[in-house]
Coordinates of C-alpha atoms and ligand atoms in Angstrom, one line a residue:
Chain A
M1 CA 0.0 0.0 0.0
A2 CA 2.8 2.4 0.9
L3 CA 4.9 1.5 -2.1
N4 CA 2.5 2.3 -4.8
T5 CA 1.8 5.8 -3.6
Y6 CA 4.1 8.7 -4.2
A7 CA 5.8 10.5 -1.5
D8 CA 4.8 14.1 -0.7
V9 CA 8.2 14.6 0.9
P10 CA 11.0 13.7 -1.5
L11 CA 13.0 11.7 1.1
N12 CA 14.5 9.4 -1.6
A13 CA 16.3 12.3 -3.1
D14 CA 18.1 13.2 0.2
P15 CA 21.8 12.7 0.3
S16 CA 21.3 10.3 3.2
G17 CA 18.7 8.4 1.1
R18 CA 21.4 7.1 -1.1
F19 CA 23.7 5.4 1.5
V20 CA 21.3 4.5 4.3
P21 CA 20.0 1.4 2.4
W22 CA 23.5 0.1 2.1
I23 CA 24.2 0.7 5.7
V24 CA 21.0 -1.2 6.5
A25 CA 22.1 -4.0 4.2
L26 CA 25.3 -4.3 6.1
M27 CA 23.4 -4.2 9.4
V28 CA 21.0 -6.9 8.3
Y29 CA 24.0 -9.0 7.1
L30 CA 25.9 -8.7 10.4
A31 CA 22.9 -9.3 12.6
T32 CA 21.9 -12.3 10.5
I33 CA 25.4 -13.8 10.7
S34 CA 25.7 -13.1 14.4
L35 CA 22.3 -14.7 15.1
M36 CA 23.2 -17.7 13.0
V37 CA 26.5 -18.2 14.9
A38 CA 24.7 -17.8 18.2
F39 CA 22.2 -20.4 17.2
S40 CA 24.8 -22.8 15.9
V41 CA 26.8 -22.5 19.1
N42 CA 23.6 -23.1 21.0
S43 CA 23.0 -26.4 19.2
I44 CA 26.6 -27.4 19.6
I45 CA 26.3 -26.7 23.4
H46 CA 23.3 -28.9 23.6
R47 CA 25.0 -31.7 21.8
W48 CA 28.1 -31.4 24.1
D49 CA 26.0 -31.0 27.1
A50 CA 24.3 -34.3 26.4
G51 CA 27.5 -36.1 25.6
F52 CA 29.7 -34.5 28.2
S53 CA 30.4 -36.3 31.5
A54 CA 27.9 -39.0 31.1
C55 CA 30.3 -40.6 33.5
L56 CA 33.0 -40.1 36.1
T57 CA 35.8 -42.2 37.1
V58 CA 36.7 -43.0 40.7
E59 CA 40.1 -44.4 41.4
I60 CA 40.6 -46.2 44.7
P61 CA 44.3 -46.7 45.3
S62 CA 45.2 -50.0 46.7
I63 CA 45.5 -49.6 50.4
N64 CA 48.7 -50.2 52.2
P65 CA 47.6 -52.2 55.3
S66 CA 49.8 -50.0 57.4
D67 CA 47.9 -46.9 56.4
V68 CA 44.6 -47.8 57.8
S69 CA 43.1 -49.3 60.9
E70 CA 43.3 -53.1 60.9
D71 CA 39.6 -53.8 60.8
V72 CA 39.1 -52.6 57.2
D73 CA 40.3 -54.1 54.0
N74 CA 40.1 -53.1 50.4
G75 CA 36.8 -54.9 49.9
Q76 CA 35.0 -53.1 52.7
I77 CA 36.3 -49.7 51.6
R78 CA 35.2 -50.4 48.0
G79 CA 31.8 -51.5 49.2
R80 CA 31.2 -48.3 51.3
I81 CA 32.3 -46.2 48.4
I82 CA 30.0 -47.9 45.9
Q83 CA 27.1 -47.6 48.4
T84 CA 27.8 -43.9 48.9
L85 CA 27.9 -43.4 45.1
L86 CA 24.6 -45.2 44.6
K87 CA 22.9 -43.2 47.2
T88 CA 24.0 -39.9 45.6
P89 CA 21.2 -38.2 43.6
G90 CA 22.0 -38.1 39.9
I91 CA 24.1 -41.2 39.8
G92 CA 22.8 -44.0 37.6
S93 CA 25.0 -47.0 38.0
V94 CA 28.5 -48.0 39.1
R95 CA 30.7 -50.6 37.5
T96 CA 34.0 -51.9 38.7
L97 CA 36.5 -52.2 35.9
S98 CA 38.1 -55.6 35.6
R99 CA 41.9 -56.1 36.0
E100 CA 42.1 -56.8 32.3
E101 CA 40.3 -53.6 31.3
I102 CA 42.7 -51.6 33.5
L103 CA 45.7 -53.3 32.1
K104 CA 44.4 -52.7 28.6
T105 CA 44.3 -49.0 29.3
L106 CA 47.8 -49.1 30.7
E107 CA 49.2 -51.1 27.7
P108 CA 50.4 -48.0 25.8
W109 CA 52.6 -47.1 28.7
L110 CA 53.8 -50.5 29.9
G111 CA 54.2 -52.3 26.6
E112 CA 52.7 -55.5 25.5
G113 CA 53.4 -59.0 26.7
N114 CA 54.9 -58.2 30.1
D115 CA 53.8 -60.2 33.1
L116 CA 51.9 -57.8 35.1
S117 CA 50.1 -60.2 37.4
Q118 CA 52.2 -58.9 40.4
L119 CA 51.6 -55.2 39.6
P120 CA 49.5 -53.5 42.3
L121 CA 46.6 -51.9 40.6
P122 CA 44.1 -49.4 41.8
T123 CA 40.5 -50.2 41.7
L124 CA 38.7 -48.2 39.0
L125 CA 35.0 -47.5 39.2
E126 CA 33.1 -46.3 36.2
V127 CA 30.2 -44.2 37.5
E128 CA 27.4 -43.4 35.1
I129 CA 25.6 -40.1 35.6
S130 CA 21.9 -40.2 34.9
Q131 CA 20.9 -36.7 35.8
R132 CA 23.7 -34.2 35.7
D133 CA 21.6 -31.3 37.0
H134 CA 21.0 -33.3 40.2
L135 CA 24.6 -34.1 40.8
N136 CA 26.6 -32.1 43.2
G137 CA 30.2 -33.0 42.3
D138 CA 31.9 -31.2 45.1
F139 CA 29.7 -32.6 47.8
L140 CA 30.2 -36.1 46.4
K141 CA 34.0 -35.7 46.4
K142 CA 33.9 -34.6 50.0
A143 CA 31.8 -37.5 51.0
L144 CA 34.1 -39.9 49.3
K145 CA 37.2 -38.4 50.8
T146 CA 35.9 -38.9 54.3
I147 CA 35.8 -42.6 53.5
L148 CA 39.2 -42.7 52.0
P149 CA 41.4 -39.5 51.9
T150 CA 43.5 -40.7 49.0
I151 CA 40.6 -41.4 46.7
I152 CA 40.7 -39.7 43.3
V153 CA 37.5 -38.6 41.6
E154 CA 38.0 -37.6 38.0
D155 CA 34.8 -35.9 37.0
H156 CA 35.9 -34.0 33.8
L157 CA 33.6 -31.3 35.0
G158 CA 36.2 -28.6 35.3
W159 CA 37.4 -28.3 31.7
Q160 CA 34.0 -29.2 30.3
R161 CA 32.5 -26.3 32.3
S162 CA 35.2 -24.0 30.9
I163 CA 34.4 -25.0 27.3
L164 CA 30.7 -24.6 27.9
D165 CA 31.2 -21.2 29.6
L166 CA 33.2 -20.1 26.6
A167 CA 30.5 -21.3 24.2
Y168 CA 27.8 -19.5 26.3
S169 CA 29.8 -16.3 26.3
A170 CA 30.2 -16.5 22.5
Q171 CA 26.5 -16.9 22.3
V172 CA 25.8 -13.9 24.6
I173 CA 28.3 -11.8 22.7
G174 CA 26.5 -12.8 19.5
L175 CA 23.2 -11.7 20.9
L176 CA 24.6 -8.5 22.3
I177 CA 26.0 -7.7 18.8
V178 CA 22.5 -8.2 17.4
C179 CA 21.0 -5.9 20.0
M180 CA 23.7 -3.2 19.2
I181 CA 23.0 -3.5 15.5
M182 CA 19.3 -3.1 16.1
L183 CA 20.0 0.0 18.2
A184 CA 22.3 1.3 15.5
A185 CA 19.6 0.8 12.9
I186 CA 17.1 2.5 15.0
G187 CA 19.5 5.4 15.7
T188 CA 20.4 5.8 12.0
I189 CA 16.8 6.0 10.9
A190 CA 15.8 8.3 13.8
F191 CA 18.7 10.6 13.1
T192 CA 18.3 10.7 9.3
S193 CA 14.5 11.2 9.6
Q194 CA 14.9 14.2 11.9
T195 CA 17.6 15.6 9.6
S196 CA 15.3 15.2 6.6
L197 CA 12.5 16.8 8.5
I198 CA 14.6 19.9 8.9
I199 CA 15.8 19.8 5.3
H200 CA 12.2 19.7 4.1
R201 CA 10.8 22.2 6.6
N202 CA 9.1 24.2 3.8
I203 CA 7.3 21.1 2.5
I204 CA 6.3 20.1 6.0
E205 CA 4.9 23.6 6.6
I206 CA 2.9 23.4 3.3
L207 CA 1.5 20.0 4.4
Y208 CA 0.4 21.5 7.7
L209 CA -1.2 24.4 5.9
V210 CA -3.3 22.1 3.8
G211 CA -4.5 20.3 6.9
A212 CA -2.0 17.4 7.4
T213 CA -1.8 16.0 10.9
D214 CA 1.4 15.0 12.6
A215 CA 0.5 11.4 12.0
Y216 CA 0.2 12.0 8.3
I217 CA 3.6 13.6 8.1
A218 CA 5.1 10.9 10.3
R219 CA 3.7 8.3 7.9
Q220 CA 5.6 9.8 5.1
F221 CA 8.8 9.0 7.0
Q222 CA 7.6 5.7 8.1
N223 CA 6.9 4.7 4.5
H224 CA 10.3 5.9 3.6
A225 CA 11.8 3.7 6.3
L226 CA 9.8 0.8 4.9
R227 CA 11.3 1.4 1.4
V228 CA 14.8 1.6 2.9
G229 CA 14.2 -1.5 4.9
I230 CA 13.0 -3.5 1.9
K231 CA 16.0 -2.4 -0.2
G232 CA 18.6 -2.9 2.5
G233 CA 16.9 -6.0 3.8
F234 CA 16.9 -7.6 0.4
V235 CA 20.6 -6.9 -0.2
G236 CA 21.5 -8.0 3.4
F237 CA 19.5 -11.2 2.8
L238 CA 21.3 -12.0 -0.4
L239 CA 24.7 -11.5 1.3
S240 CA 23.8 -13.7 4.3
A241 CA 22.2 -16.3 2.0
M242 CA 25.4 -16.4 0.0
T243 CA 27.6 -16.7 3.1
F244 CA 25.4 -19.4 4.5
L245 CA 25.5 -21.5 1.3
A246 CA 29.2 -21.1 1.2
L247 CA 29.6 -22.3 4.8
Q248 CA 27.3 -25.2 4.0
F249 CA 29.5 -26.1 1.1
F250 CA 32.7 -26.0 3.1
A251 CA 31.0 -27.9 6.0
S252 CA 30.1 -30.7 3.6
H253 CA 33.8 -31.3 3.1
L254 CA 34.5 -31.4 6.8
D255 CA 33.3 -34.0 9.2
T256 CA 30.7 -31.8 10.9
T257 CA 27.0 -31.7 10.9
I258 CA 26.9 -27.9 11.7
F259 CA 24.9 -26.0 9.0
R260 CA 23.9 -29.3 7.4
D261 CA 21.4 -31.2 9.5
G262 CA 17.8 -30.5 8.3
G263 CA 16.4 -29.0 11.4
S264 CA 19.1 -26.4 12.1
S265 CA 19.4 -25.6 8.4
M266 CA 15.7 -24.7 8.4
T267 CA 16.2 -22.5 11.5
L268 CA 19.2 -20.7 9.9
W269 CA 17.2 -19.9 6.8
A270 CA 14.4 -18.7 9.0
I271 CA 16.9 -16.4 10.8
A272 CA 18.0 -15.0 7.4
L273 CA 14.4 -14.1 6.6
I274 CA 13.3 -12.9 9.9
V275 CA 16.2 -10.5 10.7
P276 CA 15.5 -8.1 7.7
F277 CA 11.8 -8.2 8.6
F278 CA 12.4 -7.2 12.2
I279 CA 15.0 -4.6 11.4
T280 CA 12.5 -3.0 8.9
I281 CA 9.7 -3.0 11.5
F282 CA 12.0 -1.4 14.1
M283 CA 13.2 1.2 11.6
M284 CA 9.6 2.1 10.7
L285 CA 8.7 2.5 14.3
A286 CA 11.9 4.5 14.9
A287 CA 11.1 6.9 12.0
R288 CA 7.6 7.4 13.2
F289 CA 8.4 8.1 16.8
A290 CA 11.5 10.3 15.9
V291 CA 9.4 12.4 13.6
R292 CA 6.5 12.8 15.9
L293 CA 8.8 13.8 18.7
A294 CA 10.5 16.3 16.4
L295 CA 7.2 17.7 15.2
K296 CA 6.2 18.2 18.8
Y297 CA 9.3 19.7 20.2
V298 CA 11.7 20.9 17.4
I299 CA 9.7 22.1 14.4
Chain B
M1 CA -17.3 42.8 24.7
L2 CA -19.3 40.3 22.7
Q3 CA -19.9 37.3 24.9
K4 CA -21.9 35.0 22.7
K5 CA -20.9 34.6 19.0
K6 CA -23.6 34.4 16.5
T7 CA -23.1 31.1 14.6
E8 CA -23.6 32.8 11.3
D9 CA -20.5 34.9 12.0
V10 CA -17.9 32.6 10.6
I11 CA -15.0 34.9 11.6
S12 CA -15.0 37.6 14.2
F13 CA -12.2 39.8 15.6
D14 CA -13.0 41.2 19.0
N15 CA -10.8 44.0 20.2
V16 CA -7.8 42.4 18.6
S17 CA -4.3 43.8 18.9
L18 CA -1.1 42.4 17.6
S19 CA 2.4 43.7 17.9
F20 CA 5.8 42.2 17.0
G21 CA 7.8 43.8 19.7
P22 CA 7.4 47.1 21.5
D23 CA 7.8 49.4 18.4
N24 CA 6.1 47.2 15.9
K25 CA 2.4 47.3 16.5
I26 CA 0.5 45.9 13.5
F27 CA -3.1 46.0 14.8
S28 CA -4.8 47.9 17.6
N29 CA -8.3 47.1 18.9
L30 CA -9.6 45.6 15.7
D31 CA -13.3 44.7 15.6
I32 CA -14.4 42.9 12.5
I33 CA -17.2 40.5 11.8
I34 CA -17.3 38.4 8.7
P35 CA -20.7 36.7 8.3
K36 CA -21.1 33.3 6.8
G37 CA -21.3 33.3 3.0
S38 CA -20.1 36.8 2.6
F39 CA -17.5 38.2 0.2
H40 CA -15.0 40.8 1.4
F41 CA -12.0 42.5 -0.1
L42 CA -9.3 43.1 2.4
T43 CA -7.4 46.2 1.3
G44 CA -4.8 48.6 2.5
P45 CA -1.3 49.7 1.6
S46 CA 1.6 47.3 1.4
G47 CA 2.7 46.5 5.0
A48 CA -0.8 47.3 6.4
G49 CA -1.1 43.8 7.7
K50 CA -3.3 42.1 5.1
S51 CA -1.3 38.9 5.1
T52 CA -1.0 38.9 8.8
F53 CA -4.7 39.3 9.1
L54 CA -5.2 36.2 7.0
K55 CA -2.6 34.3 9.0
M56 CA -4.7 34.9 12.1
V57 CA -7.7 33.4 10.3
Y58 CA -5.8 30.3 9.2
L59 CA -4.3 29.8 12.6
S60 CA -0.7 30.6 11.8
Q61 CA -0.5 33.7 13.9
H62 CA -2.0 34.5 17.3
Q63 CA -3.0 38.0 18.4
T64 CA -1.3 39.6 21.4
A65 CA -4.6 40.9 22.9
G66 CA -8.3 40.5 22.3
S67 CA -10.1 37.4 20.9
V68 CA -10.5 35.9 17.5
F69 CA -13.5 33.6 16.9
L70 CA -13.4 31.1 14.1
F71 CA -16.5 28.9 13.4
A72 CA -17.8 30.3 16.8
R73 CA -14.7 29.1 18.6
N74 CA -12.1 31.2 20.4
T75 CA -8.9 30.5 18.5
L76 CA -6.9 30.6 21.7
H77 CA -8.8 27.6 22.9
I78 CA -8.3 25.5 19.9
N79 CA -6.1 22.5 20.7
H80 CA -3.0 21.9 18.6
S81 CA -4.3 18.5 17.5
E82 CA -7.5 20.1 16.2
I83 CA -5.8 22.6 14.0
P84 CA -5.4 20.3 10.9
Y85 CA -9.2 19.6 11.0
I86 CA -10.1 23.3 11.2
R87 CA -7.6 24.1 8.4
R88 CA -9.3 21.6 6.2
K89 CA -12.3 23.9 6.3
I90 CA -10.2 26.9 5.1
G91 CA -8.7 27.1 1.6
V92 CA -5.8 29.5 1.3
V93 CA -4.3 31.0 -1.9
F94 CA -0.9 32.1 -0.5
Q95 CA 0.8 35.2 -1.9
D96 CA 3.8 33.1 -2.7
F97 CA 1.7 30.1 -3.8
R98 CA 3.5 27.6 -1.5
L99 CA 3.5 24.8 -4.1
I100 CA 5.7 21.7 -3.6
P101 CA 8.3 21.9 -6.3
T102 CA 9.0 18.2 -6.3
L103 CA 5.4 17.2 -7.1
N104 CA 3.8 17.9 -10.4
I105 CA 0.8 20.2 -10.4
L106 CA -1.7 17.4 -10.4
D107 CA -0.3 16.0 -7.2
N108 CA 0.0 19.5 -5.7
V109 CA -3.7 20.2 -6.3
A110 CA -4.6 16.7 -5.0
L111 CA -2.6 17.2 -1.7
P112 CA -5.4 18.6 0.5
L113 CA -7.5 15.5 -0.3
R114 CA -4.6 13.1 0.2
V115 CA -3.9 14.5 3.7
R116 CA -7.5 13.8 4.5
G117 CA -7.0 10.2 3.5
V118 CA -8.6 10.2 0.1
E119 CA -7.0 7.5 -2.0
T120 CA -4.5 8.8 -4.6
R121 CA -6.5 7.8 -7.7
K122 CA -9.7 9.5 -6.5
A123 CA -7.8 12.6 -5.3
R124 CA -6.0 12.9 -8.7
S125 CA -9.2 12.6 -10.7
Q126 CA -10.8 15.5 -8.7
A127 CA -7.6 17.5 -9.0
A128 CA -7.7 17.0 -12.8
E129 CA -11.3 18.4 -12.9
L130 CA -10.2 21.5 -11.0
L131 CA -7.1 22.0 -13.2
D132 CA -9.6 21.9 -16.1
W133 CA -11.7 24.5 -14.3
V134 CA -8.7 26.9 -14.0
G135 CA -7.7 26.2 -17.5
L136 CA -4.5 24.2 -16.9
E137 CA -5.7 20.8 -18.1
D138 CA -2.7 20.5 -20.5
A139 CA 0.0 21.1 -17.8
M140 CA -0.9 18.5 -15.2
Q141 CA 2.3 16.6 -15.3
R142 CA 4.5 19.7 -15.2
S143 CA 6.5 20.9 -12.2
P144 CA 5.3 24.2 -10.7
L145 CA 8.8 25.5 -11.3
T146 CA 8.2 25.5 -15.0
L147 CA 5.0 27.5 -14.8
S148 CA 4.5 31.3 -15.1
G149 CA 3.4 33.3 -12.0
G150 CA -0.2 33.4 -13.3
Q151 CA -0.3 29.7 -13.9
Q152 CA 1.1 28.9 -10.5
Q153 CA -1.6 31.3 -9.1
R154 CA -4.3 29.2 -10.8
V155 CA -2.7 25.9 -9.4
A156 CA -2.8 27.5 -6.0
I157 CA -6.4 28.4 -6.4
A158 CA -7.3 24.9 -7.5
R159 CA -5.5 23.5 -4.5
A160 CA -7.3 26.0 -2.2
V161 CA -10.8 24.9 -3.3
I162 CA -10.4 21.2 -3.9
G163 CA -11.4 20.4 -0.3
R164 CA -14.6 22.4 -0.7
P165 CA -13.7 24.8 2.1
E166 CA -16.2 26.9 4.0
I167 CA -13.8 29.8 3.9
L168 CA -11.6 30.8 1.0
L169 CA -8.7 33.2 1.7
A170 CA -6.8 34.7 -1.2
D171 CA -3.7 36.8 -0.6
E172 CA -3.0 39.2 -3.5
P173 CA -4.3 36.7 -6.1
T174 CA -4.3 39.4 -8.8
G175 CA -0.8 40.6 -8.0
N176 CA 1.1 38.5 -10.5
V177 CA -1.3 38.5 -13.4
D178 CA -2.5 40.9 -16.0
D179 CA -5.9 42.5 -15.8
E180 CA -7.7 40.1 -18.0
I181 CA -6.5 37.1 -16.0
A182 CA -7.2 38.9 -12.7
L183 CA -10.8 39.3 -13.8
K184 CA -11.0 35.7 -14.7
L185 CA -9.6 34.6 -11.3
L186 CA -12.1 36.9 -9.5
H187 CA -14.9 35.3 -11.4
L188 CA -13.7 31.9 -10.1
F189 CA -14.0 33.3 -6.6
E190 CA -17.5 34.7 -7.4
E191 CA -18.6 31.2 -8.5
L192 CA -17.5 29.8 -5.1
H193 CA -19.1 32.7 -3.3
K194 CA -22.4 31.9 -5.1
V195 CA -22.3 28.3 -3.8
G196 CA -22.0 29.6 -0.2
T197 CA -18.3 29.9 0.4
T198 CA -17.2 32.8 2.6
V199 CA -14.5 34.6 0.6
I200 CA -11.9 37.1 1.7
V201 CA -9.6 38.5 -1.0
A202 CA -6.6 40.5 0.2
T203 CA -5.5 43.1 -2.4
H204 CA -3.8 46.4 -2.5
N205 CA -6.0 47.3 -5.6
R206 CA -8.8 49.4 -4.1
S207 CA -10.7 49.5 -7.4
L208 CA -11.7 45.8 -7.1
P209 CA -14.3 46.2 -4.4
H210 CA -16.0 48.7 -6.5
T211 CA -15.9 46.6 -9.7
F212 CA -17.3 43.6 -7.9
H213 CA -19.8 45.3 -5.5
H214 CA -18.5 43.6 -2.4
P215 CA -17.7 45.2 1.0
E216 CA -14.2 46.2 1.7
I217 CA -12.2 46.0 4.9
F218 CA -9.7 48.8 4.7
L219 CA -6.6 48.2 6.9
N220 CA -4.5 51.2 7.7
Q221 CA -2.3 52.2 10.6
G222 CA -3.4 49.4 12.8
T223 CA -7.1 49.9 12.4
G224 CA -9.7 48.4 10.1
I225 CA -12.7 50.2 8.5
L226 CA -15.6 48.4 6.9
I227 CA -16.7 50.1 3.8
P228 CA -20.0 48.9 2.3
P229 CA -20.0 48.3 -1.4
S230 CA -22.3 51.1 -2.5
S231 CA -20.3 53.8 -0.8
V232 CA -16.9 52.8 -2.2
P233 CA -15.6 55.8 -4.1
V234 CA -13.9 55.2 -7.4
F235 CA -10.2 56.0 -7.0
R236 CA -7.0 54.5 -8.0
N237 CA -4.8 53.0 -5.2
R238 CA -1.6 54.6 -4.1
E239 CA 0.7 52.4 -6.0
G240 CA -1.0 53.8 -9.1
K241 CA -2.0 50.4 -10.5
Ligands
ADP1 N1 6.6 37.4 12.1 C1 6.8 38.8 12.0 N2 7.7 39.4 12.8 C2 7.9 40.7 12.7 N3 7.2 41.5 11.9 C3 6.3 41.0 11.1 C4 6.0 39.5 11.1 N4 5.0 39.3 10.2 C5 4.7 40.5 9.7 N5 5.4 41.5 10.2 C6 5.3 42.9 9.9 O1 4.0 43.2 9.9 C7 3.7 44.2 8.9 C8 2.5 43.7 8.1 O2 2.9 42.7 7.2 P1 2.0 42.1 6.2 O3 0.8 41.4 6.9 O4 2.8 41.1 5.3 O5 1.4 43.3 5.3 P2 0.7 43.3 3.9 O6 0.3 41.9 3.6 O7 -0.5 44.1 4.1 O8 1.6 43.9 2.9 C9 4.9 44.4 8.1 O9 5.5 45.6 8.6 C10 5.8 43.2 8.5 O10 7.1 43.6 8.5
MG2 MG1 0.9 40.6 2.1

């Protein structure tokens, strides 16, 4: 409706009218790519989160009989540790690794074919975590250490947490960039609208004299923002679509499912379409409010 | 002081004074009543305040003392947001035309309808009819910048009347055109007056009121005198036109 009517105020001919659509195209492109990255990181986080620390390893060093009071032996200690583990919320199952399994993991260091039957080996427990949210790792470690101070709990949680934190911050930064781009788009349009309003003071005055309301005048600027949004949004969409297709192409040569699995690919295309749409809507609102404010307080 | 305004008085100035600064008094204690459907010439030497008087009527200038009533409403009590709706009842032919140079004359004439929300196609077809009425049917696509003063004058008139205003104000409409065209333009105003429009034509040419048998409001030195049509003496104005 707005596009097939002519504009009373020749905003398209303004000096700013020529470069603002390109700036908008760039903003649309950057916002789209940032959101796509944030989304991809999000799905990677989910995948990692599911795969990460599905288990922990508890190492019970073999006890030197002189270290402990005489009424306990290795078997009793192990039993108490396993019981504590099983009672802990979030723990699914506990499996004791066999001597052969432990030796197998040590093979690279010890070499093959040695007679290791006399080697004192620690007991290794493979603990499966069923619900990670329910598991309090620190509390569990403390509980186990009271049973046996020399126990070693390898929960992999530390470095996994750091990687997840890193991924989350990347995501937050991506979203912040999108917000800043939105603000920049709003600011650009608000500022150029107010400038145009001053440039075209004479025309605005004529519009007033023939009975135009503030709303009518603001609509001229809003329609202009729509045109700018459509132009810039279209170019921005083309750029992000090309980037996305290129990434998909390269990803297909790598062993990764990022950008390629059906569901997330759909979402990424949706992002590419929605971002220009929202930026345009925001710009229209920005133009309208900036002009109405200016008409009220400046002109 | 008049308390109650008669509704048939479409414009009334009640003890109105206006000054731009201490030594620049334009009007003092002006009392003027313009009845509905009347036709007045507003005369006076250049600088007497004719344009300023019209500005007060179309709500572009407020008095510094006294009251102006427009459509039986005190103009000081008219809300900012109501002004556009009141201006739509007033057609103005500005002394400097005030056409939009970036629009062709068809869209210039259509403008008052478009700001009222009339769809472009309908507004343009009515504008075309009016351009036909003022004899510019062949120039519709041209920019106002390419027209002569007299042609721009006629575009301005077409734009002033397209919204079927209740009041038509014309500021020196005969100033830029030769006598023959001036007479034609005034006959256009006569036509509108005959269908009930209240018309005020500001001019420094004091022979016009006599020619057209309409009352004259003569502004001079801050005062205004109403001169009925019959008693207007025939004389040439000071500028000798
Ligand atoms: N906004 C203004 N500020 C100061 N002086 C003004 C303003 N508008 C009009 N005047 C003065 O008011 C006087 C009347 O002007 P105007 O109404 O244009 O006269 P006319 O139309 O009869 O020639 C002039 O002396 C003009 O300088
Ligand atoms: Mg004047």
